[in-house]
Amino acid sequence: MHGHIEPERVLGKGRSGVVYEVEHPTRKHTCALKVFAPLDEGALSRMRADFDALSRLEHPNLVRLFAFEVENDRVHLWMERVSGTDFVRYCRDDGGEEKEREHLFFGQVVQPLGRSAFSAVRDEAGFARLRLALLGAARGLDALHARGLVHGDVRPANLLVDPSGRAVLLDLLSEHAPSSPERFAGTAAYMAPEHGRGEVAGPATDMYSLGVVLFEALTGELPFVGSGREIFIRKNTVSAPRPSLLLPRVPS
């Protein structure tokens, strides 16, 4: 890998590539190194242009991008190593506990009679964590949108909160160019209804996805579940339940 560099551990894997924790050879500190799957020339060109724009964008709520290198048709992206917890786990403070999950069908809760499927954020400290993290996430997206860029894949795995409470948006650079309105690389549960209709993505689509993340952080559930097609049908035909109806303690 990348000459003499040896990864310390794998941070994550996905369709687009693998992210490693690596000691940078010149920066002398730990970075995240994403090695993308082989790309065609068109995708390489788009990614290089987007890297040039994103690497100049310094914002505390956006992951820092350091270097863009190509080796054997594979992009090697050096970026800030963010240590933290995904947005939903951070706000709910579940301690990693798994619970029996209930689901929604056409916006309605499916559950045994007399038993709530939802557990509220536990205390005021939880709401305080959520407010701070949500504000940071929104500010990060606003900084992207001000440059004419769309994230396109806002979900808990791409939104970490470090021990200080700083929310950081990850996965800014993709083989699907964030400067392109056709970047529909997200996960159906978090994507906006217009994605399913093939409409142009914009700032509002990112904010919709952040709203889904907020819903999940508050209730512990997603507003719509099912296959990708089922989710988009429901999103375009019925409304999600209001969190205030499920959790009366949610501040207005």
Coordinates of C-alpha atoms in Angstrom, one line a residue:
M1 CA 0.0 0.0 0.0
H2 CA 1.2 3.5 -1.0
G3 CA 4.9 2.6 -1.0
H4 CA 6.3 1.9 2.4
I5 CA 3.2 3.0 4.4
E6 CA 1.6 0.4 6.5
P7 CA -2.0 0.9 7.9
E8 CA -2.4 0.7 11.6
R9 CA -6.1 -0.5 11.4
V10 CA -9.2 -0.4 9.2
L11 CA -11.6 2.3 10.2
G12 CA -14.3 1.4 7.8
K13 CA -15.3 -0.3 4.5
G14 CA -17.9 0.6 1.9
R15 CA -18.8 0.2 -1.7
S16 CA -16.4 3.0 -2.7
G17 CA -13.3 1.8 -0.8
V18 CA -11.6 1.3 2.5
V19 CA -10.5 3.8 5.2
Y20 CA -7.4 3.1 7.2
E21 CA -5.8 4.7 10.2
V22 CA -2.2 5.6 9.1
E23 CA 0.7 7.6 10.4
H24 CA 1.4 10.3 7.9
P25 CA 5.0 10.2 6.6
T26 CA 5.6 13.9 6.8
R27 CA 2.9 15.3 9.0
K28 CA 4.0 13.1 11.9
H29 CA 0.5 12.5 13.2
T30 CA -2.2 10.0 12.6
C31 CA -4.5 10.5 9.6
A32 CA -7.3 8.7 7.9
L33 CA -6.4 7.4 4.5
K34 CA -9.2 6.3 2.2
V35 CA -8.3 4.1 -0.7
F36 CA -11.0 4.2 -3.4
A37 CA -11.9 1.3 -5.7
P38 CA -10.6 1.7 -9.3
L39 CA -12.2 4.7 -11.0
D40 CA -12.6 5.7 -14.7
E41 CA -11.0 8.9 -16.0
G42 CA -14.2 10.9 -15.8
A43 CA -14.7 10.1 -12.1
L44 CA -11.0 10.8 -11.4
S45 CA -11.3 14.2 -13.1
R46 CA -14.4 15.2 -11.1
M47 CA -12.9 14.1 -7.8
R48 CA -9.7 16.0 -8.4
A49 CA -11.7 19.2 -9.1
D50 CA -13.8 18.7 -6.1
F51 CA -10.8 18.1 -3.9
D52 CA -9.3 21.4 -5.0
A53 CA -12.4 23.2 -3.8
L54 CA -12.9 21.2 -0.6
S55 CA -9.3 21.2 0.5
R56 CA -9.5 25.1 0.7
L57 CA -12.6 24.9 2.8
E58 CA -11.5 25.0 6.5
H59 CA -14.4 24.7 8.9
P60 CA -14.5 23.1 12.3
N61 CA -17.6 21.0 11.4
L62 CA -16.1 19.6 8.2
V63 CA -13.4 16.9 8.0
R64 CA -10.1 18.4 6.8
L65 CA -8.8 17.0 3.5
F66 CA -5.0 17.0 3.2
A67 CA -3.8 15.3 0.0
F68 CA -5.2 13.7 -3.2
E69 CA -3.0 11.1 -4.8
V70 CA -3.5 8.6 -7.6
E71 CA -1.7 5.3 -7.7
N72 CA -2.6 2.5 -10.1
D73 CA -6.0 4.0 -10.9
R74 CA -6.8 4.2 -7.3
V75 CA -7.4 7.5 -5.4
H76 CA -5.6 7.8 -2.1
L77 CA -7.3 10.5 0.0
W78 CA -5.4 11.8 3.1
M79 CA -7.7 13.5 5.6
E80 CA -8.2 14.3 9.3
R81 CA -8.6 11.4 11.6
V82 CA -11.8 12.2 13.6
S83 CA -12.2 10.2 16.8
G84 CA -15.8 10.2 18.0
T85 CA -19.2 8.6 18.1
D86 CA -21.9 8.7 15.4
F87 CA -24.5 11.4 15.9
V88 CA -27.3 9.2 17.0
R89 CA -25.4 7.2 19.6
Y90 CA -23.8 10.4 20.9
C91 CA -27.2 12.2 21.4
R92 CA -29.0 9.1 22.8
D93 CA -26.1 8.0 25.0
D94 CA -27.3 4.3 24.7
G95 CA -23.9 3.0 25.6
G96 CA -23.9 0.7 22.6
E97 CA -26.9 -1.3 24.0
E98 CA -29.0 -3.1 21.5
K99 CA -32.7 -3.2 22.0
E100 CA -35.5 -5.0 20.3
R101 CA -36.4 -2.6 17.5
E102 CA -39.9 -1.7 16.5
H103 CA -40.7 -0.2 13.1
L104 CA -43.1 2.1 11.3
F105 CA -45.4 1.1 8.5
F106 CA -46.7 4.0 6.3
G107 CA -45.8 6.4 9.0
Q108 CA -47.6 4.5 11.8
V109 CA -45.9 2.7 14.7
V110 CA -46.2 -1.1 14.6
Q111 CA -46.0 -2.4 18.2
P112 CA -47.8 -4.6 20.7
L113 CA -50.7 -2.9 22.4
G114 CA -49.8 -0.8 25.4
R115 CA -46.0 -0.9 24.9
S116 CA -44.2 2.1 23.4
A117 CA -41.7 1.5 20.7
F118 CA -39.9 4.7 21.5
S119 CA -37.6 5.7 24.3
A120 CA -37.0 9.4 24.7
V121 CA -33.6 11.1 25.1
R122 CA -33.0 10.3 28.7
D123 CA -32.6 13.7 30.3
E124 CA -31.9 17.4 29.8
A125 CA -28.2 16.6 29.4
G126 CA -29.2 14.5 26.4
F127 CA -31.1 17.4 24.8
A128 CA -28.1 19.7 25.5
R129 CA -25.8 17.2 23.6
L130 CA -28.3 17.0 20.8
R131 CA -28.6 20.8 20.5
L132 CA -24.9 21.4 20.3
A133 CA -24.2 18.5 17.8
L134 CA -27.2 19.5 15.6
L135 CA -26.0 23.1 15.5
G136 CA -22.5 22.0 14.4
A137 CA -23.8 19.7 11.7
A138 CA -26.1 22.4 10.3
R139 CA -23.2 24.9 10.3
G140 CA -21.0 22.4 8.4
L141 CA -23.6 21.8 5.8
D142 CA -24.2 25.6 5.5
A143 CA -20.5 26.0 4.8
L144 CA -20.7 23.4 2.0
H145 CA -23.8 24.9 0.5
A146 CA -22.2 28.4 0.5
R147 CA -19.6 27.0 -1.9
G148 CA -22.3 25.5 -4.2
L149 CA -21.6 22.0 -3.0
V150 CA -24.1 19.3 -1.8
H151 CA -23.0 16.5 0.5
G152 CA -25.6 14.0 -0.8
D153 CA -25.1 11.3 1.9
V154 CA -25.9 12.8 5.3
R155 CA -26.4 9.8 7.7
P156 CA -25.1 8.9 11.2
A157 CA -22.0 7.1 9.9
N158 CA -20.9 10.2 8.1
L159 CA -21.6 12.5 11.0
L160 CA -19.3 12.0 14.0
V161 CA -19.2 13.9 17.3
D162 CA -15.9 14.1 19.1
P163 CA -15.5 14.0 22.9
S164 CA -15.7 17.9 23.0
G165 CA -19.1 17.8 21.4
R166 CA -17.9 19.0 18.0
A167 CA -19.9 17.5 15.1
V168 CA -17.9 16.7 12.0
L169 CA -19.2 15.8 8.6
L170 CA -17.2 13.0 6.9
D171 CA -17.2 11.6 3.3
L172 CA -17.0 15.0 1.6
L173 CA -15.3 13.6 -1.4
S174 CA -16.9 10.8 -3.4
E175 CA -16.6 9.3 -6.9
H176 CA -20.0 10.9 -7.2
A177 CA -19.0 14.5 -7.5
P178 CA -20.6 16.7 -4.7
S179 CA -20.6 19.6 -7.2
S180 CA -22.9 17.5 -9.5
P181 CA -26.7 17.7 -8.9
E182 CA -26.9 14.0 -9.9
R183 CA -25.0 12.8 -6.9
F184 CA -27.5 10.3 -5.4
A185 CA -25.2 8.1 -3.5
G186 CA -27.0 8.1 -0.2
T187 CA -28.9 5.5 1.8
A188 CA -32.6 5.4 1.0
A189 CA -33.8 5.8 4.6
Y190 CA -32.0 9.1 4.9
M191 CA -32.5 10.5 1.4
A192 CA -35.1 13.1 0.5
P193 CA -38.3 12.2 -1.4
E194 CA -37.1 14.0 -4.5
H195 CA -34.2 11.6 -4.9
G196 CA -36.8 8.9 -5.7
R197 CA -38.3 11.1 -8.4
G198 CA -34.9 11.8 -10.0
E199 CA -35.0 15.5 -9.3
V200 CA -32.0 17.8 -8.9
A201 CA -30.3 17.6 -5.5
G202 CA -29.7 20.8 -3.5
P203 CA -29.2 22.2 0.0
A204 CA -32.7 21.2 1.0
T205 CA -32.0 17.5 0.3
D206 CA -29.1 17.6 2.7
M207 CA -31.3 19.3 5.3
Y208 CA -34.0 16.7 4.9
S209 CA -31.4 14.0 5.5
L210 CA -30.2 15.8 8.7
G211 CA -33.9 15.9 9.7
V212 CA -34.1 12.1 9.5
V213 CA -30.9 11.8 11.6
L214 CA -32.5 14.1 14.1
F215 CA -35.7 12.0 14.2
E216 CA -33.6 8.9 14.8
A217 CA -31.6 10.6 17.5
L218 CA -34.8 11.6 19.3
T219 CA -36.9 8.5 18.9
G220 CA -34.4 5.7 18.3
E221 CA -36.2 4.7 15.1
L222 CA -36.2 5.7 11.5
P223 CA -39.4 7.4 10.2
F224 CA -39.6 5.0 7.2
V225 CA -38.2 1.5 6.8
G226 CA -38.3 -1.1 4.0
S227 CA -36.7 -1.6 0.7
G228 CA -35.4 1.5 -1.1
R229 CA -38.4 1.5 -3.4
E230 CA -40.9 1.1 -0.6
I231 CA -39.2 3.9 1.4
F232 CA -39.4 6.3 -1.5
I233 CA -43.1 5.4 -2.2
R234 CA -44.0 6.1 1.4
K235 CA -42.0 9.3 1.6
N236 CA -43.8 10.6 -1.5
T237 CA -47.3 9.6 -0.3
V238 CA -47.5 9.9 3.5
S239 CA -46.0 12.0 6.3
A240 CA -43.7 10.7 9.0
P241 CA -45.1 10.8 12.5
R242 CA -44.4 14.0 14.4
P243 CA -41.7 13.4 17.1
S244 CA -43.7 15.5 19.5
L245 CA -46.6 13.0 19.3
L246 CA -44.3 10.2 20.1
L247 CA -42.2 12.0 22.7
P248 CA -44.2 14.7 24.5
R249 CA -41.0 15.9 26.3
V250 CA -39.4 17.1 23.0
P251 CA -38.8 20.8 23.2
S252 CA -40.7 22.8 20.6

